[in-house]
Short mmCIF file of C-alpha atoms in Angstrom, two decimals:
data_model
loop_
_atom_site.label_atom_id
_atom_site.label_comp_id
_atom_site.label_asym_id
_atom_site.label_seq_id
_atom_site.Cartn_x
_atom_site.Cartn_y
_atom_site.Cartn_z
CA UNK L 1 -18.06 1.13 6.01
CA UNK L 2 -18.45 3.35 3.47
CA UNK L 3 -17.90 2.42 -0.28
CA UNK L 4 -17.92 4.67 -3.48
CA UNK L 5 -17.93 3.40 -6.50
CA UNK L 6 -17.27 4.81 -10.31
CA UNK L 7 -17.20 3.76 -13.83
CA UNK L 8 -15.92 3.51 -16.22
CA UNK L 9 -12.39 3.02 -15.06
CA UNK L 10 -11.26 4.67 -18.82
CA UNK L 11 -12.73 5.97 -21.77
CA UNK L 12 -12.15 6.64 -25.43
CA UNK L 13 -14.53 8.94 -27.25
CA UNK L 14 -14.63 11.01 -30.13
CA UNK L 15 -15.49 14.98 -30.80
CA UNK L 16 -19.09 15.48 -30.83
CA UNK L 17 -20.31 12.11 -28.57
CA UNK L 18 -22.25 12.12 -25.13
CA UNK L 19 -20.91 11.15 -22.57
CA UNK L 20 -22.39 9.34 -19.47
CA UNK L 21 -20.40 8.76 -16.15
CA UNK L 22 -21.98 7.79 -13.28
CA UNK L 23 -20.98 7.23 -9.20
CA UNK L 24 -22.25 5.81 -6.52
CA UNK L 25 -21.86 5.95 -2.72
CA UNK L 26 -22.37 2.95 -0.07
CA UNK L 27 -22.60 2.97 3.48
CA UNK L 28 -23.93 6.71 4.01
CA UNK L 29 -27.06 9.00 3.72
CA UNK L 30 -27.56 12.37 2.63
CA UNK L 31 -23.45 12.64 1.83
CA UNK L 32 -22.12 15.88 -0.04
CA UNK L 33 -20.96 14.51 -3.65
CA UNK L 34 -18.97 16.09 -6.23
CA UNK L 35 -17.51 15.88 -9.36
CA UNK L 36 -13.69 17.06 -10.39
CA UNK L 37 -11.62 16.89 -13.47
CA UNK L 38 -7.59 16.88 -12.99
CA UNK L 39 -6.36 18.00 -16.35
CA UNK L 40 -2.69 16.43 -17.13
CA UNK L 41 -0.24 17.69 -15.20
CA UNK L 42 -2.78 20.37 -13.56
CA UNK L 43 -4.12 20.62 -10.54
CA UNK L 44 -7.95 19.38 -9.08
CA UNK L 45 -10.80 21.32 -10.45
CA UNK L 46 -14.52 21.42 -8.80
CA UNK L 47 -16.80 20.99 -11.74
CA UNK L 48 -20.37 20.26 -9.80
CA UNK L 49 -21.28 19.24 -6.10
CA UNK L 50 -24.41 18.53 -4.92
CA UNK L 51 -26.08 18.62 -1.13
CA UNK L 52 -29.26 16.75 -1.77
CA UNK L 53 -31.48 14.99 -4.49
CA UNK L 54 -31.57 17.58 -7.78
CA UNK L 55 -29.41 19.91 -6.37
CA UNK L 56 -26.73 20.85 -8.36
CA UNK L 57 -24.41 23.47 -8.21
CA UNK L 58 -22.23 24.27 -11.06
CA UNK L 59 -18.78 25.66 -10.42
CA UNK L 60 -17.78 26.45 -13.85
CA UNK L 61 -19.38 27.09 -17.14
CA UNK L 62 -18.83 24.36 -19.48
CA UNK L 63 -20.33 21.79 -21.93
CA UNK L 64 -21.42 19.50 -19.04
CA UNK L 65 -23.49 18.84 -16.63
CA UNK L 66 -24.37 16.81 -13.29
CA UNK L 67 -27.86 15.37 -12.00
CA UNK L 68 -28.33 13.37 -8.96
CA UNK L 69 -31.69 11.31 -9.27
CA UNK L 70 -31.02 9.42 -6.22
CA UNK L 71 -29.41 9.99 -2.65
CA UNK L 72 -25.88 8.34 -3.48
CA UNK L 73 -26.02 8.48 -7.23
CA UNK L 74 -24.06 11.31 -8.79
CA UNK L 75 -23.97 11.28 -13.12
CA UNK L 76 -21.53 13.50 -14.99
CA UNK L 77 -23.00 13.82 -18.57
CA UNK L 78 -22.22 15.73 -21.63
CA UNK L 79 -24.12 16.27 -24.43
CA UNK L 80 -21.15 16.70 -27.15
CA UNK L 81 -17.74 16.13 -25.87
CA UNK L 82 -14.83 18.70 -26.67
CA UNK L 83 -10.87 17.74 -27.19
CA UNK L 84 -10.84 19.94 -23.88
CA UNK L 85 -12.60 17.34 -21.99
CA UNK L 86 -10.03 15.02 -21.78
CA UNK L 87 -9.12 14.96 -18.43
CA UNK L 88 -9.15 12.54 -15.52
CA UNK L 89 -12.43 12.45 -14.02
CA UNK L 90 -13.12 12.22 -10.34
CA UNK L 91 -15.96 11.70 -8.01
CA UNK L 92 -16.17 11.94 -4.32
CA UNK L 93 -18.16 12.46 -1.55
CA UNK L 94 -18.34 13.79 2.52
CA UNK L 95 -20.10 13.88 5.15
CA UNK L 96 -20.24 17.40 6.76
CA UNK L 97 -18.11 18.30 8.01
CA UNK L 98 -15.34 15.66 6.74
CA UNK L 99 -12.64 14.87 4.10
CA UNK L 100 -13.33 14.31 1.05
CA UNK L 101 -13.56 10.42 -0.24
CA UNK L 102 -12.93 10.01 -4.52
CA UNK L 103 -13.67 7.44 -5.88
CA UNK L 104 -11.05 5.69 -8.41
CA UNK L 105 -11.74 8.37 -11.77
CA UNK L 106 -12.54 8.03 -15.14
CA UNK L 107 -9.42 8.51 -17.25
CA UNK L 108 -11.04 10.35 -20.63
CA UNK L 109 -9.54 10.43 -23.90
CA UNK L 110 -11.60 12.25 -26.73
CA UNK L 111 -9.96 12.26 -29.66
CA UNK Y 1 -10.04 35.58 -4.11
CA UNK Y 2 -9.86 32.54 -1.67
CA UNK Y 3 -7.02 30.58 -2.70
CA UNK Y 4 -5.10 27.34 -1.21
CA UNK Y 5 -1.20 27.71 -2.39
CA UNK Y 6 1.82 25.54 -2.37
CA UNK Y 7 5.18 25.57 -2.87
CA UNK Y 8 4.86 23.12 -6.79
CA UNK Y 9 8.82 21.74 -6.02
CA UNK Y 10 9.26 18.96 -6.73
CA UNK Y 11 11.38 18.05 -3.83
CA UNK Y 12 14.04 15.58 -4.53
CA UNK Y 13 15.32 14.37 -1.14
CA UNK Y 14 17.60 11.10 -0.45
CA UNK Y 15 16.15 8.43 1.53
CA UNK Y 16 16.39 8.80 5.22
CA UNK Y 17 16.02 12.65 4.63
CA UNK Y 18 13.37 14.97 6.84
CA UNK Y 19 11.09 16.72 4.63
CA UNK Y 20 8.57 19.97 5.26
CA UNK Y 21 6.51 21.63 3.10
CA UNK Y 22 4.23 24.34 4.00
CA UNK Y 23 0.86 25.63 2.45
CA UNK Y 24 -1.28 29.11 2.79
CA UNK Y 25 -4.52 29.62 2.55
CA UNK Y 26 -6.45 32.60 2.28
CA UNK Y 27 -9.96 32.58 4.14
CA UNK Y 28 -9.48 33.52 7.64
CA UNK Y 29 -12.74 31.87 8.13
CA UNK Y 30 -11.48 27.90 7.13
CA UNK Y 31 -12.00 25.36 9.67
CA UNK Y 32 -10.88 22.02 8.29
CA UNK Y 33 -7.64 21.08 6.99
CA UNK Y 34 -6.41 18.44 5.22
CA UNK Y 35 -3.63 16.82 3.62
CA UNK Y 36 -4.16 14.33 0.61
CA UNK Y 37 -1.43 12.12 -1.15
CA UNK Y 38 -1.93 11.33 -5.04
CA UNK Y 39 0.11 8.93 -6.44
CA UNK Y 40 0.84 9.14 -10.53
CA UNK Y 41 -2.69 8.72 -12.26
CA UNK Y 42 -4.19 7.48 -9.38
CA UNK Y 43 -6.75 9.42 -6.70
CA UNK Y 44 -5.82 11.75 -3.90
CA UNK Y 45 -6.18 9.86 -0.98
CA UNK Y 46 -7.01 11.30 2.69
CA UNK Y 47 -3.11 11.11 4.52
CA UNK Y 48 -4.09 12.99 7.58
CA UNK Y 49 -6.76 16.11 8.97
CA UNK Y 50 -4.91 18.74 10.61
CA UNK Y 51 -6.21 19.57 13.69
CA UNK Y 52 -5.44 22.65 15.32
CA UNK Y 53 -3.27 21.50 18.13
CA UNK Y 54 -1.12 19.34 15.56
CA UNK Y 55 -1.26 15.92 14.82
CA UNK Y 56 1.35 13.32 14.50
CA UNK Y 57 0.55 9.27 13.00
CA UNK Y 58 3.84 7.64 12.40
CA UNK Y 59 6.62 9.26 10.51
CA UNK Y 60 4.39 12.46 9.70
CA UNK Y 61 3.59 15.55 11.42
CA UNK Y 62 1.06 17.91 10.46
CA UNK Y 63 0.54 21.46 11.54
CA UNK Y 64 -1.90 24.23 11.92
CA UNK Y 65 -0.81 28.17 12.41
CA UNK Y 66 -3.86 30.11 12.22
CA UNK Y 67 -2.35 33.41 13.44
CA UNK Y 68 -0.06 33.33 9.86
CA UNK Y 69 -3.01 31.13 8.03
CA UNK Y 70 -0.58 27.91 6.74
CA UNK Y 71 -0.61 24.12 7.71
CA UNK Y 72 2.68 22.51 7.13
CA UNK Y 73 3.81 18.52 6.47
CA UNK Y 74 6.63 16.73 8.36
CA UNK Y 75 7.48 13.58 6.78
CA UNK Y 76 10.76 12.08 8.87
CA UNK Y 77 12.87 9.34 7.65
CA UNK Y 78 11.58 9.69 4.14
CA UNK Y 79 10.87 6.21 2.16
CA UNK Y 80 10.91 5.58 -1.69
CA UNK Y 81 7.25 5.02 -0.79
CA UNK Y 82 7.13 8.36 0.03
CA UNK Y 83 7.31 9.83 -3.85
CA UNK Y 84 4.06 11.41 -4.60
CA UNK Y 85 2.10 14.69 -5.27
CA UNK Y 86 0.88 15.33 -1.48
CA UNK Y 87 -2.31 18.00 -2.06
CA UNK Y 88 -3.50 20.68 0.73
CA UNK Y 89 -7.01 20.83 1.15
CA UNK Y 90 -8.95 23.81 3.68
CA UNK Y 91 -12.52 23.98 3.63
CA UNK Y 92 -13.87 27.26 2.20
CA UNK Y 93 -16.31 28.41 4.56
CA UNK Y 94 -18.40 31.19 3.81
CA UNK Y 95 -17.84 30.30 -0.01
CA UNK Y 96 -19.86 27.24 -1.75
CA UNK Y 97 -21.32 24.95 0.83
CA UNK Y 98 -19.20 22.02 1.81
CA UNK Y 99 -16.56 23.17 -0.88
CA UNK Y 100 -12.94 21.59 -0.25
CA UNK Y 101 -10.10 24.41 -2.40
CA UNK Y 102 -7.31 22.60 -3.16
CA UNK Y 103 -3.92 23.20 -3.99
CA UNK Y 104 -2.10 22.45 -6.67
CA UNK Y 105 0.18 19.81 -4.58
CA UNK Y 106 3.79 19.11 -3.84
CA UNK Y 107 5.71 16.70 -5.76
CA UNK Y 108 8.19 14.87 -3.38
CA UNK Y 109 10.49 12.49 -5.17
CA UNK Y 110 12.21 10.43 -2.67
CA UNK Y 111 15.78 8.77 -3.96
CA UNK Y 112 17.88 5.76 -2.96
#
């Protein structure tokens, strides 16, 4: 069955660090993957999803941004982290067509 | 603008109670429907795909009108267990490849 894992299950960071979150995905090839971020209190927003190996497409302009350097590996990375990043992170994949499968999140702080 | 909306509630219902709520969607085109649950700081989680003759597992019903473009939620005989943020999902077609709109969910807050 399929399996998809992320980490860190929280996070604490402060203005100005990188940040590094990565996914991965067991029991499937080529899926779709994705990242979102949920906001408190707000609703689910795409930030990247990705169709293949390097392909990355970016839903919204931002500090951030995704790579995929292997089939079922999906990183969420940011450079220098904003008090607007906070946010509860989520990854996720499908097959095509199918639902959508997240993965636990990534509850960010940055404070 | 393709959009996925829902009614934000919540919905505070006594146990036992029969409970609908109802979502529209905006791209004629959509072929996939979903409905997620998403329990307080946790993930959505898949509850059921609508499918275009209607679906039923257990105490929930799910519903597709494509002439009027919603998909409605059942849920009979309504459990504490039942208190979430349940999420419609429709595929946007014809937008971003394989991209999943979702709606800003339904809080149902079920009471003894």
């Amino acid at each position: 069955s399929q399996t998809i894992h992320q980490w860190p299950a929280t996070l604490v960071q402060p203005v100005g660090s990188p940040l590094s979150l990565e996914c991965t995905v067991e029991g499937t090839s080529n899926p779709n993957l994705y990242w979102y971020r949920q906001a408190a209190g707000r609703g689910l927003q795409l930030l990247f999803y990705s169709v293949g190996i390097g392909q990355i497409s970016s839903e919204v302009p931002q500090n951030l941004s995704a790579s995929r350097p292997q089939d079922r590996q999906f990183i969420l990375s940011s450079k220098k982290l904003l008090l607007s990043d906070s946010g509860f992170y989520l990854c996720a994949w499908t097959g095509v067509p199918g639902p959508l499968h997240f993965g636990n999140g990534t509850r960010l702080t940055v404070t | 603008r393709k959009e996925v909306e829902q009614d934000p509630g919540p919905f505070n219902v006594p146990e036992g109670a029969t409970v609908a709520f109802n979502c529209t969607y905006s791209n004629s085109a959509s072929q996939s429907f979903f409905w997620y649950r998403q329990d307080c700081r946790k993930e959505p989680k898949l509850l059921m795909s609508v499918y275009s003759s209607g679906n039923e597992d257990g105490r929930f019903t799910a519903q597709l009108n494509r002439a009027s473009q919603y998909i409605s939620l059942l849920i009979r005989d309504s459990k504490l267990s039942d208190s979430a943020t349940y999420l419609c999902v429709v595929n946007d077609y014809g937008g971003s490849q394989g991209n999943l709109i979702f709606g800003k969910g339904t809080k149902l807050s079920v009471k003894p």
